Short mmCIF file of C-alpha atoms in Angstrom, two decimals:
data_model
loop_
_atom_site.label_atom_id
_atom_site.label_comp_id
_atom_site.label_asym_id
_atom_site.label_seq_id
_atom_site.Cartn_x
_atom_site.Cartn_y
_atom_site.Cartn_z
CA MET A 1 -55.65 66.31 11.68
CA THR A 2 -53.01 64.88 14.01
CA LEU A 3 -53.17 61.19 14.78
CA THR A 4 -52.70 60.39 18.48
CA LEU A 5 -51.32 56.92 19.12
CA PRO A 6 -52.92 55.09 22.04
CA PRO A 7 -50.83 53.77 24.90
CA GLN A 8 -49.69 50.17 25.05
CA VAL A 9 -51.01 47.86 27.74
CA THR A 10 -48.65 45.16 28.99
CA PRO A 11 -49.73 41.52 29.21
CA ARG A 12 -49.19 41.76 32.99
CA ALA A 13 -51.72 44.64 33.23
CA PHE A 14 -54.29 42.75 31.13
CA ALA A 15 -53.74 39.62 33.26
CA ARG A 16 -54.26 41.51 36.53
CA LEU A 17 -57.43 43.10 35.14
CA ALA A 18 -58.71 39.62 34.25
CA GLU A 19 -58.00 38.49 37.85
CA ILE A 20 -59.88 41.51 39.24
CA ASN A 21 -62.87 40.81 36.99
CA ALA A 22 -62.86 37.13 38.03
CA GLU A 23 -62.91 38.18 41.70
CA LEU A 24 -65.77 40.62 41.02
CA GLY A 25 -67.73 38.07 39.02
CA GLU A 26 -68.38 40.64 36.28
CA VAL A 27 -66.46 42.19 33.41
CA LYS A 28 -65.45 45.82 33.85
CA ALA A 29 -63.07 47.88 31.75
CA LEU A 30 -60.04 49.57 33.28
CA ARG A 31 -60.54 53.28 32.58
CA VAL A 32 -57.34 55.34 32.41
CA ALA A 33 -57.96 59.07 32.39
CA VAL A 34 -55.97 62.26 32.94
CA ASP A 35 -57.43 65.01 35.11
CA GLY A 36 -56.14 68.42 36.06
CA GLY A 37 -54.77 68.58 39.60
CA GLY A 38 -52.32 66.70 41.73
CA CYS A 39 -49.07 68.16 42.96
CA SER A 40 -47.56 68.36 39.45
CA GLY A 41 -50.47 69.74 37.39
CA PHE A 42 -52.06 66.56 36.01
CA GLN A 43 -53.01 63.31 37.66
CA TYR A 44 -53.99 59.85 36.50
CA ASP A 45 -57.43 58.53 37.37
CA ILE A 46 -57.61 54.73 37.12
CA THR A 47 -61.00 53.15 37.78
CA LEU A 48 -63.19 50.21 36.80
CA ASP A 49 -65.93 51.37 34.46
CA ALA A 50 -68.02 50.57 31.41
CA PRO A 51 -66.82 51.74 27.99
CA ALA A 52 -68.42 54.90 26.59
CA PRO A 53 -69.24 55.24 22.87
CA ASP A 54 -66.35 57.64 22.14
CA ASP A 55 -63.65 55.79 24.15
CA VAL A 56 -60.54 54.30 22.61
CA VAL A 57 -60.81 50.60 23.45
CA LEU A 58 -57.77 48.35 23.90
CA LYS A 59 -58.50 44.61 24.25
CA SER A 60 -56.60 41.44 24.98
CA GLU A 61 -57.97 38.01 25.85
CA GLY A 62 -61.28 39.34 27.15
CA SER A 63 -59.86 42.24 29.17
CA VAL A 64 -60.58 45.82 28.14
CA VAL A 65 -58.79 49.11 28.82
CA VAL A 66 -60.55 52.33 27.80
CA ILE A 67 -59.33 55.91 27.38
CA ASP A 68 -61.54 58.91 26.78
CA PRO A 69 -60.71 61.20 23.81
CA VAL A 70 -59.71 64.14 26.06
CA SER A 71 -57.13 62.04 27.94
CA LEU A 72 -55.74 60.31 24.85
CA PRO A 73 -53.25 63.04 23.78
CA PHE A 74 -51.74 63.07 27.29
CA LEU A 75 -51.19 59.30 27.09
CA GLU A 76 -49.76 59.07 23.58
CA ASN A 77 -47.14 56.28 23.44
CA ALA A 78 -47.42 55.64 27.19
CA VAL A 79 -47.25 52.14 28.68
CA ILE A 80 -49.87 50.93 31.14
CA ASP A 81 -48.46 48.21 33.39
CA PHE A 82 -49.13 46.49 36.70
CA THR A 83 -46.48 46.25 39.37
CA GLU A 84 -46.16 44.51 42.72
CA GLU A 85 -43.63 45.99 45.12
CA LEU A 86 -43.06 46.07 48.87
CA ILE A 87 -45.14 49.26 49.09
CA GLY A 88 -48.09 47.64 47.33
CA ALA A 89 -49.50 46.50 44.01
CA ARG A 90 -50.93 48.95 41.50
CA PHE A 91 -51.39 49.87 37.87
CA VAL A 92 -48.64 52.23 36.74
CA ILE A 93 -48.19 54.44 33.70
CA GLU A 94 -44.85 55.06 32.04
CA ASN A 95 -45.53 58.28 30.16
CA PRO A 96 -42.87 59.61 27.75
CA ASN A 97 -44.82 62.89 27.50
CA ALA A 98 -44.39 63.73 31.20
CA THR A 99 -41.56 66.16 31.91
CA SER A 100 -41.70 65.47 35.65
CA SER A 101 -43.71 63.48 38.13
CA CYS A 102 -44.24 63.34 41.87
CA GLY A 103 -43.04 60.61 44.17
CA CYS A 104 -46.41 58.86 44.29
CA GLY A 105 -46.40 58.29 40.52
CA THR A 106 -49.98 59.47 40.00
CA SER A 107 -49.23 63.14 39.32
CA PHE A 108 -47.17 64.57 36.45
CA SER A 109 -46.48 67.69 34.42
CA MET A 110 -45.96 68.22 30.71
#
């Protein structure tokens, strides 16, 4: 059996998730998943959701990030962060497993 290491979540990403949950008035997990598609073969799907029983759960100071077991190998050793730039604010994933990615940053290949 091969152990897949979960991604790291930066304090900035956890803090932004806490702000989002405060604005919503409820606690939701940030779900990070990998789906087939996009212009490079795979794409990230980042949504607010409830944890499922088989999810990998990453917690910090009341904020929760979840990853389903199918997506986990694609995100091994990745870093989930939050960035604010002139083009907008968003959660981003720095994925060392990706061999290329598209300009939008949500699609990648391995």
